[in-house]
Coordinates of C-alpha atoms in Angstrom, one line a residue:
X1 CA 0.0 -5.6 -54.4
X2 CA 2.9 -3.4 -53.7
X3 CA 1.8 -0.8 -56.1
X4 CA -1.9 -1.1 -55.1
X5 CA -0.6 -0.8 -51.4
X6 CA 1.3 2.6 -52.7
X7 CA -1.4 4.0 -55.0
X8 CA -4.2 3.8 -52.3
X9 CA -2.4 5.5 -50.1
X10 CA -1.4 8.0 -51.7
X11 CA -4.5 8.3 -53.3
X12 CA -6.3 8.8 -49.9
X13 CA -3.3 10.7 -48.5
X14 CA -4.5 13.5 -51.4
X15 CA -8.0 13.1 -51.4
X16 CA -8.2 13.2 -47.4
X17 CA -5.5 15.8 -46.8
X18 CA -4.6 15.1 -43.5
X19 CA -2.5 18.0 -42.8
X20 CA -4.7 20.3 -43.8
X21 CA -7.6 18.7 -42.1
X22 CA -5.3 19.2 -38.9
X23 CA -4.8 22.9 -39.4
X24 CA -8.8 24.0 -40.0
X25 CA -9.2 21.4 -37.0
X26 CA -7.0 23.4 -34.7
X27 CA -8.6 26.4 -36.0
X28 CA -12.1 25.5 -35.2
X29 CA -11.1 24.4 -31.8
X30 CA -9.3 26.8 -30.1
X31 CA -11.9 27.6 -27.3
X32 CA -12.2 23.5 -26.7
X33 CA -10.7 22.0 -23.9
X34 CA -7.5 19.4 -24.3
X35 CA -10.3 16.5 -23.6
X36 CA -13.0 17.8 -25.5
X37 CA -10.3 18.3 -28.4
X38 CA -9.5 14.6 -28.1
X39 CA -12.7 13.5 -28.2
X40 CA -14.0 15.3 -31.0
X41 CA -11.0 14.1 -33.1
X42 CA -11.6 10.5 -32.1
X43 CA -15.4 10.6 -32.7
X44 CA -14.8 12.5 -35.9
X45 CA -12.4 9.8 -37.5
X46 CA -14.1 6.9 -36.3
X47 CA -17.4 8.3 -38.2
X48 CA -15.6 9.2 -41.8
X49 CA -13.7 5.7 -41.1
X50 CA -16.9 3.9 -41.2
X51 CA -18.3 6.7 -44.3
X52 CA -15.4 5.3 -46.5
X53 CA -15.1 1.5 -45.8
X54 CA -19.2 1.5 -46.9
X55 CA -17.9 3.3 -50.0
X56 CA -15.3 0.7 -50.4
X57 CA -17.5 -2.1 -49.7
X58 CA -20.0 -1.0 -51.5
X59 CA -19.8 1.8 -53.9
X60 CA -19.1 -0.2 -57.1
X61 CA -22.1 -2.3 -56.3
X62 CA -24.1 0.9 -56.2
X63 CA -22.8 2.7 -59.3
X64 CA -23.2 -1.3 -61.2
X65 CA -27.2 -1.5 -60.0
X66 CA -27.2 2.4 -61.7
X67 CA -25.5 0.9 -65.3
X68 CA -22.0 2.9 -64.3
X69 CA -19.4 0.9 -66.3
X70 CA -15.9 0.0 -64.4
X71 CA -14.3 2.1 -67.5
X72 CA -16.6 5.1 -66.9
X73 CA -15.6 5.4 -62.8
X74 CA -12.1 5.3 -63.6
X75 CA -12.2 8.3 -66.0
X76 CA -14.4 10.1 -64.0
X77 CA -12.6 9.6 -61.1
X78 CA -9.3 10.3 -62.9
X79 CA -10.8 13.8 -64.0
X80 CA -12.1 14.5 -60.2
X81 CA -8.7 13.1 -58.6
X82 CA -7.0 15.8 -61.5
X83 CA -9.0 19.0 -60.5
X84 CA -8.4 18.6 -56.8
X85 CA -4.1 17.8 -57.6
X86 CA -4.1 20.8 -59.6
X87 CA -5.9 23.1 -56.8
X88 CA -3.3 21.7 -54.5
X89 CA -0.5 22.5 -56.9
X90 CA -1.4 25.9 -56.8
X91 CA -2.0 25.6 -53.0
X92 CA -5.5 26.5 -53.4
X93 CA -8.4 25.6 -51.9
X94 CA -10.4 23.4 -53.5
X95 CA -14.6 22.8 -53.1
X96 CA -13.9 19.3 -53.6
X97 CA -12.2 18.5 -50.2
X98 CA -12.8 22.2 -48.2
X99 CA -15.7 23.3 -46.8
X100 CA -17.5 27.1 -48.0
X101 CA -17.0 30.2 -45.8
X102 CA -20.7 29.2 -44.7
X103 CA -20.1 26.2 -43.6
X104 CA -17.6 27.5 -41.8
X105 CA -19.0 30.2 -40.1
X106 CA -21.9 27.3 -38.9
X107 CA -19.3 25.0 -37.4
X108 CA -17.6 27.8 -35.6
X109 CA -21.2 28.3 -34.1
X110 CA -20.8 24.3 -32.9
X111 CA -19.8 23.1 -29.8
X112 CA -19.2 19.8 -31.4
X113 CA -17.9 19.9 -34.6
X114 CA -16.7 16.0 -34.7
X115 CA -19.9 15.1 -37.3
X116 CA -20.2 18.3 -39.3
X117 CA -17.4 19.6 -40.8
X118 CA -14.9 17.6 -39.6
X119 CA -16.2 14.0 -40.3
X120 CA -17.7 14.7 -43.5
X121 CA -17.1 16.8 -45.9
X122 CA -13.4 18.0 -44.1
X123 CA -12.3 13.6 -43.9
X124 CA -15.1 12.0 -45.8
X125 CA -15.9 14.6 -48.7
X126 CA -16.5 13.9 -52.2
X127 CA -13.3 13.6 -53.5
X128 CA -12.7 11.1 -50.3
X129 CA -15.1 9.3 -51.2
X130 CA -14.9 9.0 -55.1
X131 CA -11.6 7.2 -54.2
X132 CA -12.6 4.8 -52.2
X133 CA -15.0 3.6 -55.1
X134 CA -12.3 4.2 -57.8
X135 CA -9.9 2.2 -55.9
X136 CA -12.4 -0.5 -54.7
X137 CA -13.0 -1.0 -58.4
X138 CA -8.9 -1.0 -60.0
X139 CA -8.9 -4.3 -57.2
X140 CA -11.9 -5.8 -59.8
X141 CA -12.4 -8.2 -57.1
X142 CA -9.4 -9.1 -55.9
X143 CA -9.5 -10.5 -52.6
X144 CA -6.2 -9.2 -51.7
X145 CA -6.1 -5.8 -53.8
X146 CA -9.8 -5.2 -51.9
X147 CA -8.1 -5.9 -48.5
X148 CA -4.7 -3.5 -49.8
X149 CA -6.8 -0.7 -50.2
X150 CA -9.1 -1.2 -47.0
X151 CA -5.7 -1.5 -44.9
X152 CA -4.6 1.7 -46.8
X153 CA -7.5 3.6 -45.8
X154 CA -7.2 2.4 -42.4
X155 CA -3.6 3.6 -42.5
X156 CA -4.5 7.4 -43.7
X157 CA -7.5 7.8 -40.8
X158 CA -4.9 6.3 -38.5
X159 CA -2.2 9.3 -39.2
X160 CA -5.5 11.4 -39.6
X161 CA -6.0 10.7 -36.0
X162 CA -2.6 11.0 -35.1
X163 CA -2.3 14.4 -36.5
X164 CA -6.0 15.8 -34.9
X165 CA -5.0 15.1 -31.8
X166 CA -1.4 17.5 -32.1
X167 CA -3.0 19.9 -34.4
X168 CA -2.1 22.7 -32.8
X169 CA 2.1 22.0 -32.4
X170 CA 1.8 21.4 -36.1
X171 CA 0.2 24.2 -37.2
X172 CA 2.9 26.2 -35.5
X173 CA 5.6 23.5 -36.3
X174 CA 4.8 23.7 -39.6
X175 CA 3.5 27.3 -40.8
X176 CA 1.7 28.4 -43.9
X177 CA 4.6 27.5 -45.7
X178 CA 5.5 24.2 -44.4
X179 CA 1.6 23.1 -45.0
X180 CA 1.8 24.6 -48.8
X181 CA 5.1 22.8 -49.9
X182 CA 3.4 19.1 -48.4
X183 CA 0.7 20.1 -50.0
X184 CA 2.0 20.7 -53.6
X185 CA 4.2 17.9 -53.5
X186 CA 1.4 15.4 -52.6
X187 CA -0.9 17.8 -55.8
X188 CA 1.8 16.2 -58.1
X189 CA 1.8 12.8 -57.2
X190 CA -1.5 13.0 -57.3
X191 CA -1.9 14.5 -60.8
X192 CA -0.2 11.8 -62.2
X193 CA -2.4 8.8 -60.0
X194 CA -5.5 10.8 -61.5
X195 CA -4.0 10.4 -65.2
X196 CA -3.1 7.3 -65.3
X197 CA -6.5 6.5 -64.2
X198 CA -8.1 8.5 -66.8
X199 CA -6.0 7.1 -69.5
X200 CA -6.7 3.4 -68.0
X201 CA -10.3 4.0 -67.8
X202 CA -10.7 5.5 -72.0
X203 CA -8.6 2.3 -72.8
X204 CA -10.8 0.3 -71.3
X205 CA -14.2 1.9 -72.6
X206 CA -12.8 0.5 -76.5
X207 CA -13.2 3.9 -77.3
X208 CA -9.5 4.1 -78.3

């Protein structure tokens, strides 16, 4: 349970990127008020909270009506969950978990911004969600493995929150720099979460 407990979050941690959430956040905001700043953060994480339990809850029973095999999510997931770690190796951004410079330019045209971007796809995107499934499926129905991950999620929107609603002190607390080195450090945990998944999901298929 341990290791579930420490793979999910770290898992999410990467795939949510709740530092650099903060500093597009605090970016996007600078014309909002303190209190419309809080508010849009709270409304914003309370929304991509309830986009990523449903994919917890119920993503695997989604992708099973479709004929998606538990062996063929965790490889495909492993190989999503590796492009993004190697983008954030490299400190680049990736498409997987950033928004385009048009989406951009839209939300800067926003007065509330807590839905689109910063909900989904800046909390909730793709990659976001594609772990919630992945991990909802490694607990195979597990009572307590489901529960480890839905408390680990919890955990990540939680800090998510926390770090929203002092965006601005950390971007200048922690610089460029400061957000590149997290951000690379947290790439190579993740690469190796995303190959272990790969190589757990092609032993599974009987393929090797």
């Amino acid at each position: 349970m341990i290791e579930m407990a420490i793979r999910a979050f770290t898992t999410f941690f990467a795939t949510v990127g709740p530092v650099d959430v903060a500093a597009l956040y605090a970016a996007l905001t600078v014309s909002a008020t303190p209190r419309q700043r809080r508010a849009m953060a709270v409304k914003g994480v309370v929304i991509a909270t309830v986009i990523l339990v449903l994919f917890t809850l119920l993503g695997k029973d989604v992708l099973h009506w479709m004929g998606v095999t538990l062996p063929a999510v965790r490889t495909a997931g492993g190989i999503l969950l590796l492009m993004l770690s190697i983008d954030m190796v490299f400190a680049r951004h990736s498409g997987i978990t950033w928004t385009t410079s048009a989406e951009t330019a839209e939300a800067e045209g926003r007065g509330d911004i807590s839905v689109f971007p910063l909900a989904t796809p800046l909390i909730a995107g793709p990659a976001a969600m594609g772990a919630a499934v992945l991990l909802a499926s490694e607990a195979e129905g597990d009572l307590l493995l489901e529960l480890t991950v839905l408390v680990a999620l919890l955990a990540v929107m939680a800090l998510t929150l926390g770090l929203l609603l002092v965006a601005a002190q950390l971007q200048r607390f922690l610089g460029v720099t400061g957000q590149n080195v997290i951000t690379r450090v947290v790439g190579v945990l993740l690469a190796a979460l995303a190959v272990q998944f790969i190589f757990d999901g092609i032993a599974a298929s009987g393929l090797i």
